[in-house]
Every structure is written in C-alpha cells, then in structure tokens.
JSON list of C-alpha atoms and ligand atoms in Angstrom, two decimals:
[
{"chain": "A", "resi": 1, "resn": "UNK", "atom": "CA", "xyz": [0.05, 0.05, -0.25]},
{"chain": "A", "resi": 2, "resn": "UNK", "atom": "CA", "xyz": [2.50, 2.42, 1.15]},
{"chain": "A", "resi": 3, "resn": "UNK", "atom": "CA", "xyz": [0.30, 5.46, 0.47]},
{"chain": "A", "resi": 4, "resn": "UNK", "atom": "CA", "xyz": [0.89, 8.43, 3.07]},
{"chain": "A", "resi": 5, "resn": "UNK", "atom": "CA", "xyz": [-2.62, 9.13, 3.07]},
{"chain": "A", "resi": 6, "resn": "UNK", "atom": "CA", "xyz": [-3.56, 5.97, 5.30]},
{"chain": "A", "resi": 7, "resn": "UNK", "atom": "CA", "xyz": [-2.15, 4.82, 8.42]},
{"chain": "A", "resi": 8, "resn": "UNK", "atom": "CA", "xyz": [-1.43, 1.26, 7.74]},
{"chain": "A", "resi": 9, "resn": "UNK", "atom": "CA", "xyz": [-2.41, -1.63, 10.29]},
{"chain": "A", "resi": 10, "resn": "UNK", "atom": "CA", "xyz": [1.14, -3.16, 10.00]},
{"chain": "A", "resi": 11, "resn": "UNK", "atom": "CA", "xyz": [0.42, -6.20, 12.20]},
{"chain": "A", "resi": 12, "resn": "UNK", "atom": "CA", "xyz": [-2.80, -7.09, 10.56]},
{"chain": "A", "resi": 13, "resn": "UNK", "atom": "CA", "xyz": [-0.96, -6.35, 6.88]},
{"chain": "A", "resi": 14, "resn": "UNK", "atom": "CA", "xyz": [1.73, -8.67, 8.08]},
{"chain": "A", "resi": 15, "resn": "UNK", "atom": "CA", "xyz": [-0.76, -11.24, 8.61]},
{"chain": "A", "resi": 16, "resn": "UNK", "atom": "CA", "xyz": [-2.28, -11.03, 5.12]},
{"chain": "A", "resi": 17, "resn": "UNK", "atom": "CA", "xyz": [-5.27, -8.62, 5.83]},
{"chain": "A", "resi": 18, "resn": "UNK", "atom": "CA", "xyz": [-5.69, -5.06, 4.13]},
{"chain": "A", "resi": 19, "resn": "UNK", "atom": "CA", "xyz": [-6.37, -2.79, 7.09]},
{"chain": "A", "resi": 20, "resn": "UNK", "atom": "CA", "xyz": [-5.71, 0.75, 7.31]},
{"chain": "A", "resi": 21, "resn": "UNK", "atom": "CA", "xyz": [-7.20, 4.06, 8.64]},
{"chain": "A", "resi": 22, "resn": "UNK", "atom": "CA", "xyz": [-7.48, 7.22, 6.72]},
{"chain": "A", "resi": 23, "resn": "UNK", "atom": "CA", "xyz": [-5.93, 10.80, 7.37]},
{"chain": "A", "resi": 24, "resn": "UNK", "atom": "CA", "xyz": [-7.32, 13.94, 6.59]},
{"chain": "A", "resi": 25, "resn": "UNK", "atom": "CA", "xyz": [-6.93, 15.21, 3.00]},
{"chain": "A", "resi": 26, "resn": "UNK", "atom": "CA", "xyz": [-8.22, 16.01, -0.19]},
{"chain": "A", "resi": 27, "resn": "UNK", "atom": "CA", "xyz": [-10.70, 13.33, -1.15]},
{"chain": "A", "resi": 28, "resn": "UNK", "atom": "CA", "xyz": [-10.42, 11.73, 2.10]},
{"chain": "A", "resi": 29, "resn": "UNK", "atom": "CA", "xyz": [-13.84, 13.09, 3.69]},
{"chain": "A", "resi": 30, "resn": "UNK", "atom": "CA", "xyz": [-15.94, 9.77, 3.88]},
{"chain": "A", "resi": 31, "resn": "UNK", "atom": "CA", "xyz": [-18.95, 11.61, 5.59]},
{"chain": "A", "resi": 32, "resn": "UNK", "atom": "CA", "xyz": [-22.16, 10.08, 3.94]},
{"chain": "A", "resi": 33, "resn": "UNK", "atom": "CA", "xyz": [-23.30, 13.69, 3.59]},
{"chain": "A", "resi": 34, "resn": "UNK", "atom": "CA", "xyz": [-20.67, 14.77, 1.60]},
{"chain": "A", "resi": 35, "resn": "UNK", "atom": "CA", "xyz": [-21.61, 14.76, -1.92]},
{"chain": "A", "resi": 36, "resn": "UNK", "atom": "CA", "xyz": [-18.13, 13.53, -3.04]},
{"chain": "A", "resi": 37, "resn": "UNK", "atom": "CA", "xyz": [-18.27, 10.68, -0.64]},
{"chain": "A", "resi": 38, "resn": "UNK", "atom": "CA", "xyz": [-18.93, 7.96, -3.57]},
{"chain": "A", "resi": 39, "resn": "UNK", "atom": "CA", "xyz": [-16.08, 9.40, -5.83]},
{"chain": "A", "resi": 40, "resn": "UNK", "atom": "CA", "xyz": [-13.73, 9.62, -2.42]},
{"chain": "A", "resi": 41, "resn": "UNK", "atom": "CA", "xyz": [-14.48, 5.92, -1.88]},
{"chain": "A", "resi": 42, "resn": "UNK", "atom": "CA", "xyz": [-13.64, 5.03, -5.40]},
{"chain": "A", "resi": 43, "resn": "UNK", "atom": "CA", "xyz": [-10.40, 7.17, -5.15]},
{"chain": "A", "resi": 44, "resn": "UNK", "atom": "CA", "xyz": [-9.66, 5.25, -2.04]},
{"chain": "A", "resi": 45, "resn": "UNK", "atom": "CA", "xyz": [-10.19, 1.63, -3.47]},
{"chain": "A", "resi": 46, "resn": "UNK", "atom": "CA", "xyz": [-8.13, 2.95, -6.45]},
{"chain": "A", "resi": 47, "resn": "UNK", "atom": "CA", "xyz": [-5.12, 3.78, -4.18]},
{"chain": "A", "resi": 48, "resn": "UNK", "atom": "CA", "xyz": [-5.19, 0.91, -1.73]},
{"chain": "A", "resi": 49, "resn": "UNK", "atom": "CA", "xyz": [-6.37, -2.11, -3.92]},
{"chain": "A", "resi": 50, "resn": "UNK", "atom": "CA", "xyz": [-8.75, -2.67, -1.29]},
{"chain": "A", "resi": 51, "resn": "UNK", "atom": "CA", "xyz": [-12.19, -3.94, -2.29]},
{"chain": "A", "resi": 52, "resn": "UNK", "atom": "CA", "xyz": [-15.28, -1.37, -1.82]},
{"chain": "A", "resi": 53, "resn": "UNK", "atom": "CA", "xyz": [-15.99, -1.81, 1.74]},
{"chain": "A", "resi": 54, "resn": "UNK", "atom": "CA", "xyz": [-19.51, -2.47, 3.35]},
{"chain": "A", "resi": 55, "resn": "UNK", "atom": "CA", "xyz": [-20.78, 0.28, 5.77]},
{"chain": "A", "resi": 56, "resn": "UNK", "atom": "CA", "xyz": [-23.98, 0.79, 7.51]},
{"chain": "A", "resi": 57, "resn": "UNK", "atom": "CA", "xyz": [-25.70, 3.54, 9.53]},
{"chain": "A", "resi": 58, "resn": "UNK", "atom": "CA", "xyz": [-23.74, 4.11, 12.90]},
{"chain": "A", "resi": 59, "resn": "UNK", "atom": "CA", "xyz": [-26.12, 4.76, 15.84]},
{"chain": "A", "resi": 60, "resn": "UNK", "atom": "CA", "xyz": [-23.38, 4.56, 18.78]},
{"chain": "A", "resi": 61, "resn": "UNK", "atom": "CA", "xyz": [-24.89, 1.00, 19.80]},
{"chain": "A", "resi": 62, "resn": "UNK", "atom": "CA", "xyz": [-23.88, -2.50, 19.63]},
{"chain": "A", "resi": 63, "resn": "UNK", "atom": "CA", "xyz": [-25.71, -3.81, 16.36]},
{"chain": "A", "resi": 64, "resn": "UNK", "atom": "CA", "xyz": [-23.62, -6.09, 14.54]},
{"chain": "A", "resi": 65, "resn": "UNK", "atom": "CA", "xyz": [-24.06, -6.92, 10.60]},
{"chain": "A", "resi": 66, "resn": "UNK", "atom": "CA", "xyz": [-22.33, -9.69, 8.90]},
{"chain": "A", "resi": 67, "resn": "UNK", "atom": "CA", "xyz": [-21.65, -8.85, 5.30]},
{"chain": "A", "resi": 68, "resn": "UNK", "atom": "CA", "xyz": [-20.58, -10.59, 2.06]},
{"chain": "A", "resi": 69, "resn": "UNK", "atom": "CA", "xyz": [-20.26, -9.71, -1.73]},
{"chain": "A", "resi": 70, "resn": "UNK", "atom": "CA", "xyz": [-19.68, -6.16, -3.30]},
{"chain": "A", "resi": 71, "resn": "UNK", "atom": "CA", "xyz": [-19.58, -3.56, -0.73]},
{"chain": "A", "resi": 72, "resn": "UNK", "atom": "CA", "xyz": [-22.34, -1.08, -0.28]},
{"chain": "A", "resi": 73, "resn": "UNK", "atom": "CA", "xyz": [-23.85, 1.14, 2.16]},
{"chain": "A", "resi": 74, "resn": "UNK", "atom": "CA", "xyz": [-26.54, -0.85, 4.47]},
{"chain": "A", "resi": 75, "resn": "UNK", "atom": "CA", "xyz": [-29.60, 0.90, 5.52]},
{"chain": "A", "resi": 76, "resn": "UNK", "atom": "CA", "xyz": [-29.63, -0.53, 9.03]},
{"chain": "A", "resi": 77, "resn": "UNK", "atom": "CA", "xyz": [-28.28, 0.37, 12.10]},
{"chain": "A", "resi": 78, "resn": "UNK", "atom": "CA", "xyz": [-24.82, -1.42, 12.88]},
{"chain": "A", "resi": 79, "resn": "UNK", "atom": "CA", "xyz": [-21.56, -0.24, 14.84]},
{"chain": "A", "resi": 80, "resn": "UNK", "atom": "CA", "xyz": [-19.80, -3.67, 14.27]},
{"chain": "A", "resi": 81, "resn": "UNK", "atom": "CA", "xyz": [-19.61, -5.22, 10.73]},
{"chain": "A", "resi": 82, "resn": "UNK", "atom": "CA", "xyz": [-18.06, -8.50, 10.21]},
{"chain": "A", "resi": 83, "resn": "UNK", "atom": "CA", "xyz": [-17.18, -10.48, 7.43]},
{"chain": "A", "resi": 84, "resn": "UNK", "atom": "CA", "xyz": [-15.76, -13.86, 6.78]},
{"chain": "A", "resi": 85, "resn": "UNK", "atom": "CA", "xyz": [-16.40, -13.91, 3.02]},
{"chain": "A", "resi": 86, "resn": "UNK", "atom": "CA", "xyz": [-13.43, -14.17, 0.60]},
{"chain": "A", "resi": 87, "resn": "UNK", "atom": "CA", "xyz": [-11.55, -10.76, -0.24]},
{"chain": "A", "resi": 88, "resn": "UNK", "atom": "CA", "xyz": [-14.48, -8.74, 1.62]},
{"chain": "A", "resi": 89, "resn": "UNK", "atom": "CA", "xyz": [-14.00, -5.27, 3.16]},
{"chain": "A", "resi": 90, "resn": "UNK", "atom": "CA", "xyz": [-15.95, -3.77, 6.00]},
{"chain": "A", "resi": 91, "resn": "UNK", "atom": "CA", "xyz": [-15.49, -0.27, 7.45]},
{"chain": "A", "resi": 92, "resn": "UNK", "atom": "CA", "xyz": [-16.55, 2.20, 10.15]},
{"chain": "A", "resi": 93, "resn": "UNK", "atom": "CA", "xyz": [-16.63, 6.10, 9.75]},
{"chain": "A", "resi": 94, "resn": "UNK", "atom": "CA", "xyz": [-15.07, 8.10, 12.75]},
{"chain": "A", "resi": 95, "resn": "UNK", "atom": "CA", "xyz": [-14.03, 11.55, 13.81]},
{"chain": "A", "resi": 96, "resn": "UNK", "atom": "CA", "xyz": [-12.81, 11.48, 17.35]},
{"chain": "A", "resi": 97, "resn": "UNK", "atom": "CA", "xyz": [-14.66, 7.97, 18.04]},
{"chain": "A", "resi": 98, "resn": "UNK", "atom": "CA", "xyz": [-12.24, 5.28, 18.07]},
{"chain": "A", "resi": 99, "resn": "UNK", "atom": "CA", "xyz": [-12.08, 2.82, 15.34]},
{"chain": "A", "resi": 100, "resn": "UNK", "atom": "CA", "xyz": [-11.09, -0.69, 16.09]},
{"chain": "A", "resi": 101, "resn": "UNK", "atom": "CA", "xyz": [-10.33, -3.54, 13.51]},
{"chain": "A", "resi": 102, "resn": "UNK", "atom": "CA", "xyz": [-10.39, -7.29, 14.36]},
{"chain": "A", "resi": 103, "resn": "UNK", "atom": "CA", "xyz": [-8.88, -10.18, 12.37]},
{"chain": "A", "resi": 104, "resn": "UNK", "atom": "CA", "xyz": [-9.10, -13.88, 12.80]},
{"chain": "A", "resi": 105, "resn": "UNK", "atom": "CA", "xyz": [-6.13, -15.26, 11.53]},
{"chain": "A", "resi": 106, "resn": "UNK", "atom": "CA", "xyz": [-7.29, -19.03, 11.58]},
{"chain": "A", "resi": 107, "resn": "UNK", "atom": "CA", "xyz": [-10.60, -18.47, 9.86]},
{"chain": "A", "resi": 108, "resn": "UNK", "atom": "CA", "xyz": [-9.99, -15.23, 7.79]},
{"chain": "A", "resi": 109, "resn": "UNK", "atom": "CA", "xyz": [-12.84, -13.18, 9.24]},
{"chain": "A", "resi": 110, "resn": "UNK", "atom": "CA", "xyz": [-12.61, -9.60, 10.10]},
{"chain": "A", "resi": 111, "resn": "UNK", "atom": "CA", "xyz": [-14.56, -6.97, 11.91]},
{"chain": "A", "resi": 112, "resn": "UNK", "atom": "CA", "xyz": [-14.73, -3.06, 12.01]},
{"chain": "A", "resi": 113, "resn": "UNK", "atom": "CA", "xyz": [-16.08, -1.46, 15.27]},
{"chain": "A", "resi": 114, "resn": "UNK", "atom": "CA", "xyz": [-17.21, 2.07, 15.92]},
{"chain": "A", "resi": 115, "resn": "UNK", "atom": "CA", "xyz": [-16.33, 2.81, 19.65]},
{"chain": "A", "resi": 116, "resn": "UNK", "atom": "CA", "xyz": [-17.38, 6.28, 20.79]},
{"chain": "A", "resi": 117, "resn": "UNK", "atom": "CA", "xyz": [-18.04, 6.86, 24.58]},
{"chain": "A", "resi": 118, "resn": "UNK", "atom": "CA", "xyz": [-21.83, 5.22, 24.08]},
{"chain": "A", "resi": 119, "resn": "UNK", "atom": "CA", "xyz": [-20.14, 2.22, 22.61]},
{"chain": "A", "resi": 120, "resn": "UNK", "atom": "CA", "xyz": [-17.51, 2.03, 25.02]},
{"chain": "A", "resi": 121, "resn": "UNK", "atom": "CA", "xyz": [-19.95, 2.18, 27.66]},
{"chain": "A", "resi": 122, "resn": "UNK", "atom": "CA", "xyz": [-21.77, -0.72, 26.44]},
{"chain": "A", "resi": 123, "resn": "UNK", "atom": "CA", "xyz": [-18.48, -2.61, 25.80]},
{"chain": "A", "resi": 124, "resn": "UNK", "atom": "CA", "xyz": [-18.85, -2.69, 21.85]},
{"chain": "A", "resi": 125, "resn": "UNK", "atom": "CA", "xyz": [-15.49, -4.10, 21.61]},
{"chain": "A", "resi": 126, "resn": "UNK", "atom": "CA", "xyz": [-16.49, -7.11, 23.81]},
{"chain": "A", "resi": 127, "resn": "UNK", "atom": "CA", "xyz": [-19.68, -7.67, 22.03]},
{"chain": "A", "resi": 128, "resn": "UNK", "atom": "CA", "xyz": [-17.60, -7.62, 18.72]},
{"chain": "A", "resi": 129, "resn": "UNK", "atom": "CA", "xyz": [-15.25, -10.55, 20.09]},
{"chain": "A", "resi": 130, "resn": "UNK", "atom": "CA", "xyz": [-18.19, -12.26, 21.15]},
{"chain": "A", "resi": 131, "resn": "UNK", "atom": "CA", "xyz": [-19.66, -12.37, 17.84]},
{"chain": "A", "resi": 132, "resn": "UNK", "atom": "CA", "xyz": [-16.62, -13.95, 16.41]},
{"chain": "A", "resi": 133, "resn": "UNK", "atom": "CA", "xyz": [-16.63, -16.57, 19.06]},
{"chain": "A", "resi": 134, "resn": "UNK", "atom": "CA", "xyz": [-20.18, -17.44, 18.75]},
{"chain": "A", "resi": 135, "resn": "UNK", "atom": "CA", "xyz": [-19.51, -18.69, 15.18]},
{"chain": "A", "resi": 136, "resn": "UNK", "atom": "CA", "xyz": [-16.34, -20.64, 15.96]},
{"chain": "A", "resi": 137, "resn": "UNK", "atom": "CA", "xyz": [-13.42, -17.96, 16.42]},
{"chain": "A", "resi": 138, "resn": "UNK", "atom": "CA", "xyz": [-10.72, -18.98, 18.92]},
{"chain": "A", "resi": 139, "resn": "UNK", "atom": "CA", "xyz": [-9.60, -15.72, 21.05]},
{"chain": "A", "resi": 140, "resn": "UNK", "atom": "CA", "xyz": [-5.84, -16.82, 20.50]},
{"chain": "A", "resi": 141, "resn": "UNK", "atom": "CA", "xyz": [-6.35, -16.28, 16.90]},
{"chain": "A", "resi": 142, "resn": "UNK", "atom": "CA", "xyz": [-7.66, -12.58, 17.17]},
{"chain": "A", "resi": 143, "resn": "UNK", "atom": "CA", "xyz": [-5.49, -9.43, 16.62]},
{"chain": "A", "resi": 144, "resn": "UNK", "atom": "CA", "xyz": [-6.78, -5.87, 16.78]},
{"chain": "A", "resi": 145, "resn": "UNK", "atom": "CA", "xyz": [-5.63, -2.52, 15.47]},
{"chain": "A", "resi": 146, "resn": "UNK", "atom": "CA", "xyz": [-7.13, 0.67, 17.25]},
{"chain": "A", "resi": 147, "resn": "UNK", "atom": "CA", "xyz": [-7.02, 3.73, 15.04]},
{"chain": "A", "resi": 148, "resn": "UNK", "atom": "CA", "xyz": [-6.76, 7.49, 15.90]},
{"chain": "A", "resi": 149, "resn": "UNK", "atom": "CA", "xyz": [-9.22, 8.89, 18.12]},
{"chain": "A", "resi": 150, "resn": "UNK", "atom": "CA", "xyz": [-9.49, 11.75, 20.80]},
{"chain": "A", "resi": 151, "resn": "UNK", "atom": "CA", "xyz": [-6.77, 11.27, 23.20]},
{"chain": "A", "resi": 152, "resn": "UNK", "atom": "CA", "xyz": [-6.83, 11.38, 26.96]},
{"chain": "A", "resi": 153, "resn": "UNK", "atom": "CA", "xyz": [-5.59, 14.92, 26.56]},
{"chain": "A", "resi": 154, "resn": "UNK", "atom": "CA", "xyz": [-8.49, 16.20, 25.26]},
{"chain": "A", "resi": 155, "resn": "UNK", "atom": "CA", "xyz": [-11.48, 13.76, 25.97]},
{"chain": "A", "resi": 156, "resn": "UNK", "atom": "CA", "xyz": [-13.10, 15.89, 28.75]},
{"chain": "A", "resi": 157, "resn": "UNK", "atom": "CA", "xyz": [-16.36, 14.43, 30.01]},
{"chain": "A", "resi": 158, "resn": "UNK", "atom": "CA", "xyz": [-18.85, 14.85, 32.82]},
{"chain": "A", "resi": 159, "resn": "UNK", "atom": "CA", "xyz": [-19.21, 12.69, 35.99]},
{"chain": "A", "resi": 160, "resn": "UNK", "atom": "CA", "xyz": [-22.30, 11.21, 34.54]},
{"chain": "A", "resi": 161, "resn": "UNK", "atom": "CA", "xyz": [-20.19, 9.99, 31.23]},
{"chain": "A", "resi": 162, "resn": "UNK", "atom": "CA", "xyz": [-17.69, 8.71, 33.50]},
{"chain": "A", "resi": 163, "resn": "UNK", "atom": "CA", "xyz": [-20.03, 6.54, 35.49]},
{"chain": "A", "resi": 164, "resn": "UNK", "atom": "CA", "xyz": [-21.40, 5.16, 32.25]},
{"chain": "A", "resi": 165, "resn": "UNK", "atom": "CA", "xyz": [-17.92, 4.30, 30.98]},
{"chain": "A", "resi": 166, "resn": "UNK", "atom": "CA", "xyz": [-17.32, 2.23, 34.04]},
{"chain": "A", "resi": 167, "resn": "UNK", "atom": "CA", "xyz": [-20.67, 0.50, 34.25]},
{"chain": "A", "resi": 168, "resn": "UNK", "atom": "CA", "xyz": [-19.87, -2.39, 32.27]},
{"chain": "A", "resi": 169, "resn": "UNK", "atom": "CA", "xyz": [-16.03, -2.27, 33.11]},
{"chain": "A", "resi": 170, "resn": "UNK", "atom": "CA", "xyz": [-15.15, -1.29, 36.58]},
{"chain": "A", "resi": 171, "resn": "UNK", "atom": "CA", "xyz": [-11.44, -1.32, 35.84]},
{"chain": "A", "resi": 172, "resn": "UNK", "atom": "CA", "xyz": [-12.13, 1.40, 33.26]},
{"chain": "A", "resi": 173, "resn": "UNK", "atom": "CA", "xyz": [-11.81, 4.08, 36.35]},
{"chain": "A", "resi": 174, "resn": "UNK", "atom": "CA", "xyz": [-8.07, 3.60, 35.86]},
{"chain": "A", "resi": 175, "resn": "UNK", "atom": "CA", "xyz": [-8.26, 5.54, 32.67]},
{"chain": "A", "resi": 176, "resn": "UNK", "atom": "CA", "xyz": [-10.06, 8.52, 34.07]},
{"chain": "A", "resi": 177, "resn": "UNK", "atom": "CA", "xyz": [-8.84, 11.41, 35.87]},
{"chain": "A", "resi": 178, "resn": "UNK", "atom": "CA", "xyz": [-10.51, 14.22, 37.50]},
{"chain": "A", "resi": 179, "resn": "UNK", "atom": "CA", "xyz": [-10.10, 17.74, 35.75]},
{"chain": "A", "resi": 180, "resn": "UNK", "atom": "CA", "xyz": [-11.62, 20.80, 37.36]},
{"chain": "A", "resi": 181, "resn": "UNK", "atom": "CA", "xyz": [-14.92, 21.02, 38.59]},
{"chain": "A", "resi": 182, "resn": "UNK", "atom": "CA", "xyz": [-16.98, 17.91, 37.98]},
{"chain": "A", "resi": 183, "resn": "UNK", "atom": "CA", "xyz": [-15.21, 17.01, 34.93]},
{"chain": "A", "resi": 184, "resn": "UNK", "atom": "CA", "xyz": [-12.70, 14.17, 33.95]},
{"chain": "A", "resi": 185, "resn": "UNK", "atom": "CA", "xyz": [-10.59, 13.26, 31.18]},
{"chain": "A", "resi": 186, "resn": "UNK", "atom": "CA", "xyz": [-11.00, 9.71, 29.71]},
{"chain": "A", "resi": 187, "resn": "UNK", "atom": "CA", "xyz": [-8.59, 7.58, 27.80]},
{"chain": "A", "resi": 188, "resn": "UNK", "atom": "CA", "xyz": [-11.03, 5.77, 25.19]},
{"chain": "A", "resi": 189, "resn": "UNK", "atom": "CA", "xyz": [-8.27, 3.90, 23.51]},
{"chain": "A", "resi": 190, "resn": "UNK", "atom": "CA", "xyz": [-6.96, 2.71, 26.82]},
{"chain": "A", "resi": 191, "resn": "UNK", "atom": "CA", "xyz": [-10.45, 1.36, 27.98]},
{"chain": "A", "resi": 192, "resn": "UNK", "atom": "CA", "xyz": [-11.04, -0.10, 24.76]},
{"chain": "A", "resi": 193, "resn": "UNK", "atom": "CA", "xyz": [-7.68, -2.04, 24.94]},
{"chain": "A", "resi": 194, "resn": "UNK", "atom": "CA", "xyz": [-8.70, -3.18, 28.29]},
{"chain": "A", "resi": 195, "resn": "UNK", "atom": "CA", "xyz": [-12.00, -4.38, 27.19]},
{"chain": "A", "resi": 196, "resn": "UNK", "atom": "CA", "xyz": [-10.34, -6.60, 24.51]},
{"chain": "A", "resi": 197, "resn": "UNK", "atom": "CA", "xyz": [-8.12, -7.58, 26.99]},
{"chain": "A", "resi": 198, "resn": "UNK", "atom": "CA", "xyz": [-10.96, -8.67, 29.16]},
{"chain": "A", "resi": 199, "resn": "UNK", "atom": "CA", "xyz": [-12.46, -10.22, 26.42]},
{"chain": "A", "resi": 200, "resn": "UNK", "atom": "CA", "xyz": [-9.45, -12.43, 25.93]},
{"chain": "A", "resi": 201, "resn": "UNK", "atom": "CA", "xyz": [-7.45, -10.77, 23.18]},
{"chain": "A", "resi": 202, "resn": "UNK", "atom": "CA", "xyz": [-3.66, -10.99, 24.05]},
{"chain": "A", "resi": 203, "resn": "UNK", "atom": "CA", "xyz": [-1.75, -7.65, 24.62]},
{"chain": "A", "resi": 204, "resn": "UNK", "atom": "CA", "xyz": [0.85, -8.17, 22.00]},
{"chain": "A", "resi": 205, "resn": "UNK", "atom": "CA", "xyz": [-1.70, -8.82, 19.37]},
{"chain": "A", "resi": 206, "resn": "UNK", "atom": "CA", "xyz": [-3.45, -5.34, 19.98]},
{"chain": "A", "resi": 207, "resn": "UNK", "atom": "CA", "xyz": [-1.86, -2.70, 17.89]},
{"chain": "A", "resi": 208, "resn": "UNK", "atom": "CA", "xyz": [-2.27, 1.21, 18.36]},
{"chain": "A", "resi": 209, "resn": "UNK", "atom": "CA", "xyz": [-2.02, 3.52, 15.73]},
{"chain": "A", "resi": 210, "resn": "UNK", "atom": "CA", "xyz": [-2.44, 7.35, 15.06]},
{"chain": "A", "resi": 211, "resn": "UNK", "atom": "CA", "xyz": [-2.60, 10.47, 17.20]},
{"chain": "A", "resi": 212, "resn": "UNK", "atom": "CA", "xyz": [-4.97, 12.27, 19.21]},
{"chain": "A", "resi": 213, "resn": "UNK", "atom": "CA", "xyz": [-7.71, 13.71, 16.55]},
{"chain": "A", "resi": 214, "resn": "UNK", "atom": "CA", "xyz": [-8.65, 16.63, 18.38]},
{"chain": "A", "resi": 215, "resn": "UNK", "atom": "CA", "xyz": [-4.72, 17.94, 18.82]},
{"chain": "A", "resi": 216, "resn": "UNK", "atom": "CA", "xyz": [-3.63, 17.41, 15.33]},
{"chain": "A", "resi": 217, "resn": "UNK", "atom": "CA", "xyz": [-6.07, 19.37, 12.90]},
{"chain": "A", "resi": 218, "resn": "UNK", "atom": "CA", "xyz": [-3.96, 19.27, 9.89]},
{"chain": "A", "resi": 219, "resn": "UNK", "atom": "CA", "xyz": [-3.80, 15.44, 10.34]},
{"chain": "A", "resi": 220, "resn": "UNK", "atom": "CA", "xyz": [-7.24, 14.34, 11.31]},
{"chain": "A", "resi": 221, "resn": "UNK", "atom": "CA", "xyz": [-11.09, 15.39, 11.73]},
{"chain": "A", "resi": 222, "resn": "UNK", "atom": "CA", "xyz": [-12.63, 16.21, 14.95]},
{"chain": "A", "resi": 223, "resn": "UNK", "atom": "CA", "xyz": [-16.41, 16.32, 16.08]},
{"chain": "A", "resi": 224, "resn": "UNK", "atom": "CA", "xyz": [-15.18, 18.22, 18.98]},
{"chain": "A", "resi": 225, "resn": "UNK", "atom": "CA", "xyz": [-13.40, 20.83, 17.23]},
{"chain": "A", "resi": 226, "resn": "UNK", "atom": "CA", "xyz": [-15.17, 20.95, 14.08]},
{"chain": "A", "resi": 227, "resn": "UNK", "atom": "CA", "xyz": [-18.78, 20.00, 15.24]},
{"chain": "A", "resi": 228, "resn": "UNK", "atom": "CA", "xyz": [-21.31, 17.84, 13.11]},
{"chain": "A", "resi": 229, "resn": "UNK", "atom": "CA", "xyz": [-19.92, 19.15, 9.89]},
{"chain": "A", "resi": 230, "resn": "UNK", "atom": "CA", "xyz": [-16.42, 17.51, 10.80]},
{"chain": "A", "resi": 231, "resn": "UNK", "atom": "CA", "xyz": [-15.39, 15.24, 7.96]},
{"chain": "A", "resi": 232, "resn": "UNK", "atom": "CA", "xyz": [-15.34, 11.48, 8.61]},
{"chain": "A", "resi": 233, "resn": "UNK", "atom": "CA", "xyz": [-12.30, 9.07, 8.54]},
{"chain": "A", "resi": 234, "resn": "UNK", "atom": "CA", "xyz": [-12.83, 5.60, 7.40]},
{"chain": "A", "resi": 235, "resn": "UNK", "atom": "CA", "xyz": [-11.40, 2.41, 9.12]},
{"chain": "A", "resi": 236, "resn": "UNK", "atom": "CA", "xyz": [-11.17, -0.58, 6.66]},
{"chain": "A", "resi": 237, "resn": "UNK", "atom": "CA", "xyz": [-10.17, -4.23, 7.21]},
{"chain": "A", "resi": 238, "resn": "UNK", "atom": "CA", "xyz": [-10.52, -6.86, 4.32]},
{"chain": "A", "resi": 239, "resn": "UNK", "atom": "CA", "xyz": [-10.23, -10.66, 4.26]},
{"chain": "A", "resi": 240, "resn": "UNK", "atom": "CA", "xyz": [-7.44, -11.93, 2.35]},
{"chain": "B", "resi": 1, "resn": "ZN", "atom": "ZN1", "xyz": [-5.50, 15.82, 22.15]}
]
C-alpha cells in the first residue's frame, strides 16, 4: 500500500489482511453527507487496492451486521460490521470516536467496530469479540488494530459519562482522571484496549495507531473541534 494518506495497520497487514485508517486530506472525507463521498470511496479503493467496503448506519449502539459480496452502504443500524467472505472489506466512519479493526488469522474473518463513548460504555469491543467467538473463532487467533481517536489529553467528560464508562467495565476507572470542577479526562483507547484484553485478546496482538484527533487538525477531523460538519475518517479491514 505505502500511501501516506492512510495509516497502515502493520501487524494486520503482515498477517495477510488489508487494514488501514484514513488521514485527513483532499478526497479523504467519507461522511455520507458529503456529495463527493462515493467518488472519494472510489479513489480510496483505487489507491489502496482494497475492495469497496461494506458500511452501515452508525448509531453508537452495538448492532452487528455480517456482510458478504460487493461492498455497499447498508440502510440498517450497525456499529459492528463483520465478514468471513473471501476478499471482503468492512468499514466504520469516525471523527474522534475510536475505530477498531479485528482479524481472525485462522478463519480469515474481519470486523470493524465504531467505539465512541456510548459504544465503549456498552463494551462494544467485547460484543464484537463475542460475535466472532459465537461462530467458532478462538480468542488466541484474534488480532486488533485501534486507530486515531480523541486522546486522553482532550477527551473531557462529565461525571455521568465517566460513570457510564465504568458501568460494564469497573476497571475502566483507572483510565479516567479528574479535571477541574465535576469534569474528567478519559482515555478511550485504553478503556477499549482493556475491554479487548478482558474479552481474551492478547496484549501483544493489539496494535495502537495514530494520534489524538483533536490535537492534530492538519492530520485528522475532529467532531469536538469542528462540530457536526466535521469530515469522517474511514477505518477499513478486508479478508485475504
Ligand atoms: Zn489531544
């Protein structure tokens, strides 16, 4: 691949999976509201050699959608997209939320997960792992890549959100630190990493890529910085 426009998930690539996170750039806004979105997708598949990815309507919940065949935008709500079809790509969009890619190296399966604070509070990463295990995957065969998201430097939340993040994962509290007033800073990536570890994924099989989306405006879109109009990154993983 080697294109600077995307951040390659090196570990997954070495294992035979196409997997990457897009950066900000010309023709790199994948928001469905953006009129050039389809053309940008075609451009992306051209430069990466990746099949057109399956996508769905993301609602910060834990719905899972198994995909096969040619990629398209599914008009259903799903924040976990999975596939075990040959040469099939799945993707999630994000701007501050954490994108997570999963691959089963034995059964050649993949999953793309959209983990914002609501998804993280509901342990969406664990739910995705369970969806794979329910169909015969073994946890020791799972590898993960976590992409750019809002960092612990900038992810300021209120007490209610902090409590929600710990509801399913009590140990998440170690990654939430008090700011001033009743505010806290949370480390979304660390909490999701913890959830993957609790689901049984080995630490050395989880790769973390990219910087804080809020701190690096030339490199990343940020919902918190730019509002609802912010562009969207795409996190893509494809089976061999
Ligand atoms: Zn930051």
